Short mmCIF file of C-alpha atoms in Angstrom, two decimals:
data_model
loop_
_atom_site.label_atom_id
_atom_site.label_comp_id
_atom_site.label_asym_id
_atom_site.label_seq_id
_atom_site.Cartn_x
_atom_site.Cartn_y
_atom_site.Cartn_z
CA MET A 69 0.03 0.01 0.00
CA HIS A 70 1.28 3.47 -0.85
CA SER A 71 0.76 6.47 1.40
CA GLN A 72 -1.15 9.44 0.04
CA GLY A 73 2.16 11.41 -0.14
CA ASP A 74 3.84 8.54 -2.07
CA ARG A 75 0.89 8.27 -4.37
CA ALA A 76 1.11 12.03 -5.16
CA LEU A 77 4.75 11.74 -6.06
CA ARG A 78 4.12 8.55 -8.17
CA GLN A 79 1.47 10.50 -10.03
CA LEU A 80 3.94 13.33 -10.59
CA TRP A 81 6.19 10.86 -12.21
CA GLY A 82 3.35 9.34 -14.19
CA ILE A 83 3.80 5.94 -12.43
CA GLU A 84 0.40 5.86 -10.85
CA PRO A 85 -2.77 7.18 -12.48
CA PRO A 86 -5.28 9.23 -10.36
CA ALA A 87 -7.71 7.27 -8.29
CA ALA A 88 -10.57 5.96 -10.48
CA LYS A 89 -13.01 5.43 -7.63
CA GLY A 90 -15.31 8.28 -6.36
CA PRO A 91 -16.37 11.47 -8.10
CA LYS A 92 -14.01 13.14 -10.61
CA ALA A 93 -11.40 15.27 -8.98
CA ARG A 94 -12.14 19.05 -9.21
CA TRP A 95 -8.48 19.97 -9.65
CA THR A 96 -5.45 18.26 -11.07
CA LEU A 97 -2.34 17.66 -9.01
CA ALA A 98 -0.49 20.19 -11.19
CA GLU A 99 -3.22 22.82 -10.52
CA VAL A 100 -2.93 22.24 -6.76
CA ALA A 101 0.83 22.71 -6.95
CA ALA A 102 0.50 25.79 -9.14
CA ALA A 103 -1.95 27.40 -6.66
CA ALA A 104 0.45 26.67 -3.74
CA VAL A 105 3.36 28.17 -5.64
CA GLU A 106 1.34 31.32 -6.42
CA LEU A 107 0.48 31.57 -2.69
CA ALA A 108 4.10 30.99 -1.62
CA ASP A 109 5.26 33.73 -3.97
CA GLU A 110 2.87 36.08 -2.13
CA ILE A 111 3.29 35.09 1.53
CA GLY A 112 6.47 32.89 1.74
CA LEU A 113 6.99 29.24 2.33
CA ASP A 114 6.73 29.33 6.15
CA ALA A 115 3.17 30.71 5.87
CA ILE A 116 2.06 27.97 3.55
CA SER A 117 -0.48 25.54 5.08
CA LEU A 118 -2.84 23.03 3.69
CA ALA A 119 -5.76 25.12 4.97
CA ARG A 120 -4.54 28.15 3.08
CA VAL A 121 -3.91 26.29 -0.06
CA ALA A 122 -7.38 24.73 0.18
CA ALA A 123 -8.99 28.22 0.69
CA ARG A 124 -7.13 29.41 -2.50
CA LEU A 125 -8.80 26.57 -4.37
CA ASP A 126 -12.14 27.24 -2.78
CA MET A 127 -12.23 23.84 -1.04
CA THR A 128 -12.01 22.46 2.41
CA THR A 129 -8.83 21.24 4.01
CA THR A 130 -10.34 17.81 4.18
CA GLY A 131 -10.98 18.01 0.39
CA LEU A 132 -7.32 18.79 -0.16
CA TYR A 133 -6.33 15.57 1.52
CA ARG A 134 -7.57 13.84 -1.65
CA TYR A 135 -4.43 15.30 -3.29
CA VAL A 136 -1.85 15.59 -0.58
CA ASP A 137 -1.87 14.59 3.03
CA ALA A 138 1.00 16.67 4.45
CA LYS A 139 2.80 19.95 3.92
CA ALA A 140 6.07 18.16 3.20
CA THR A 141 4.48 16.41 0.19
CA LEU A 142 2.92 19.67 -0.90
CA ILE A 143 6.33 21.35 -0.90
CA GLU A 144 7.84 18.63 -2.99
CA LEU A 145 5.05 19.16 -5.62
CA MET A 146 5.62 22.98 -5.35
CA VAL A 147 9.33 22.65 -6.07
CA ASP A 148 8.63 20.57 -9.17
CA SER A 149 6.11 23.22 -10.38
CA ALA A 150 8.33 26.21 -9.55
CA VAL A 151 11.58 25.00 -11.25
CA GLY A 152 9.61 23.91 -14.27
CA ASP A 153 11.11 22.29 -17.34
CA PRO A 154 14.64 23.22 -18.32
CA PRO A 155 15.05 25.24 -21.57
CA ALA A 156 17.66 24.48 -24.19
CA ILE A 157 21.19 24.87 -22.80
CA GLU A 158 23.31 26.76 -25.39
CA GLY A 159 26.96 27.89 -25.44
CA ASP A 160 30.16 27.65 -27.50
CA GLY A 161 31.83 25.22 -25.13
CA TRP A 162 31.02 23.05 -22.14
CA GLN A 163 32.00 25.77 -19.65
CA ASP A 164 29.78 28.33 -21.35
CA ARG A 165 26.94 25.83 -21.26
CA CYS A 166 27.54 25.34 -17.49
CA ARG A 167 27.29 29.05 -17.08
CA ALA A 168 24.16 29.22 -19.12
CA TRP A 169 22.58 26.44 -17.10
CA THR A 170 23.43 28.09 -13.85
CA GLU A 171 21.96 31.39 -15.01
CA LEU A 172 18.67 29.81 -16.12
CA LEU A 173 18.26 27.88 -12.90
CA ALA A 174 19.13 30.96 -10.86
CA ASP A 175 16.45 32.80 -12.75
CA ARG A 176 13.87 30.27 -11.44
CA TYR A 177 15.08 30.90 -7.93
CA ALA A 178 14.80 34.61 -8.41
CA GLN A 179 11.22 34.18 -9.65
CA HIS A 180 10.31 32.10 -6.61
CA PRO A 181 12.55 33.25 -3.71
CA TRP A 182 11.05 30.77 -1.29
CA LEU A 183 12.83 27.95 -3.16
CA SER A 184 16.00 28.68 -1.28
CA ASP A 185 14.05 28.01 2.00
CA VAL A 186 13.49 24.36 0.94
CA LYS A 187 16.28 22.44 2.69
CA PRO A 188 17.42 19.30 0.86
CA THR A 189 17.14 16.19 2.96
CA GLY A 190 18.58 13.81 0.45
CA MET A 191 18.33 13.17 -3.25
CA PRO A 192 15.50 14.99 -4.98
CA THR A 193 12.29 13.21 -5.64
CA GLN A 194 10.76 15.47 -8.33
CA PRO A 195 11.02 14.60 -12.01
CA ARG A 196 11.80 18.22 -13.01
CA ALA A 197 14.68 18.40 -10.57
CA TYR A 198 16.17 15.42 -12.40
CA ALA A 199 15.24 17.04 -15.70
CA TRP A 200 17.51 19.98 -14.90
CA ILE A 201 20.37 17.71 -13.92
CA ASP A 202 19.87 15.65 -17.07
CA ALA A 203 19.85 18.86 -19.16
CA LEU A 204 23.32 19.75 -17.88
CA LEU A 205 24.62 16.21 -18.42
CA GLU A 206 23.33 16.28 -22.01
CA ALA A 207 24.85 19.70 -22.61
CA ILE A 208 28.39 18.90 -21.36
CA ALA A 209 28.95 15.13 -20.93
CA ASP A 210 30.65 14.65 -24.30
CA GLU A 211 33.19 17.39 -23.63
CA ALA A 212 33.60 18.03 -19.91
CA PRO A 213 36.64 16.31 -18.28
CA VAL A 214 34.67 15.98 -15.02
CA ASP A 215 31.95 13.99 -13.50
CA ALA A 216 28.99 15.91 -14.92
CA LEU A 217 26.51 14.63 -12.27
CA ARG A 218 28.65 15.77 -9.40
CA LEU A 219 29.21 19.14 -11.10
CA ALA A 220 25.50 19.60 -11.56
CA MET A 221 24.90 18.99 -7.85
CA LEU A 222 27.73 21.41 -6.96
CA LEU A 223 26.37 24.15 -9.26
CA ASP A 224 22.90 23.66 -7.82
CA SER A 225 24.21 24.09 -4.28
CA LEU A 226 25.91 27.35 -5.34
CA ILE A 227 22.69 28.60 -6.82
CA ARG A 228 20.84 27.80 -3.63
CA THR A 229 23.55 29.45 -1.45
CA TYR A 230 23.60 32.66 -3.39
CA ALA A 231 19.81 32.85 -3.73
CA THR A 232 19.71 32.75 0.04
CA LEU A 233 22.40 35.44 0.23
CA GLU A 234 20.45 37.61 -2.16
CA ARG A 235 17.45 37.52 0.05
CA SER A 236 19.40 38.20 3.24
CA THR A 237 21.61 41.05 2.03
CA ASN A 238 18.89 42.95 0.13
CA GLY A 239 21.32 45.74 -0.79
CA THR A 240 22.23 46.50 2.85
CA PRO A 241 25.68 48.34 3.03
CA PRO A 242 28.07 47.41 5.89
CA PRO A 243 28.28 49.69 8.99
CA GLU A 244 30.68 52.71 8.66
CA TRP A 245 32.86 51.43 11.54
CA LEU A 246 33.49 47.93 10.00
CA GLY A 247 36.31 49.00 7.63
CA GLU A 248 38.57 50.29 10.39
CA ALA A 249 37.88 47.30 12.58
CA VAL A 250 38.71 44.84 9.83
CA ALA A 251 41.93 46.66 8.80
CA GLU A 252 43.12 46.80 12.46
CA ARG A 253 42.50 43.20 13.27
CA PHE A 254 43.10 41.61 9.82
CA PRO A 255 45.51 43.94 7.85
CA ARG A 256 45.57 41.53 4.89
CA LEU A 257 41.75 41.98 4.52
CA ALA A 258 41.77 45.77 4.63
CA GLY A 259 39.19 47.05 2.17
CA ALA A 260 37.37 43.66 1.94
CA GLU A 261 34.32 45.11 3.58
CA GLN A 262 33.97 47.61 0.71
CA GLN A 263 33.55 44.94 -1.90
CA ASP A 264 30.11 45.15 -3.41
CA VAL A 265 28.54 41.82 -2.60
CA THR A 266 25.03 43.21 -3.02
CA ASP A 267 25.33 42.23 -6.67
CA VAL A 268 24.73 38.64 -5.74
CA ARG A 269 24.34 37.32 -9.27
CA ALA A 270 27.86 38.70 -10.05
CA GLU A 271 29.10 36.85 -7.01
CA LEU A 272 27.42 33.70 -8.18
CA ARG A 273 29.11 34.02 -11.55
CA TYR A 274 32.52 34.51 -9.79
CA ALA A 275 32.01 31.35 -7.74
CA VAL A 276 30.93 29.35 -10.84
CA ASP A 277 34.02 30.60 -12.79
CA ALA A 278 36.17 29.47 -9.82
CA VAL A 279 34.66 26.03 -9.91
CA LEU A 280 35.09 25.71 -13.63
CA ARG A 281 38.67 26.69 -13.55
CA GLY A 282 39.32 24.00 -11.07
CA ALA A 283 37.44 21.59 -13.23
CA ASN A 284 39.83 21.88 -16.14
#
């Protein structure tokens, strides 16, 4: 017997069809996930609940249990919906295609900032998460002198880290006293506090370039 959460994920993969018994479902699983994504974009992930998603769909919380039985399962469906299908990965060489892949996935995180609040607990369970990894493997596997799967996981972790940083910095400059304190205690780092890290996408590109240089 599969749990309701397991059945939802199996339906996401197309392994298990929707239940045939009972009245026809008012919403599809994809529509439930899309409504939850829209709500999370408005109020954030922490505020998401089955009751609020049910209200968005004009149904009872009990009715939503027909689709998902727990917030954890709902979040997995939301991640799949939010990252979406990967577009074509283009570039002159494998490194440029890695950069393009990173930019495209970072764009999805920027569109749905709550994605960086979803903490990985193991390997992903969503088909679109694997689709993104597979897209990078397809784009670079014939040329890259590295383990493409491991590189994909590393780049994904960088995207997640810098997406979190982008939300936390939000353009906040350092306090005026910090420069003098850094220079006095750490002379080799004098001026480091003046570096503009508020352009988080530029910092992500720097980190990706550093990784790719090491991958040669």
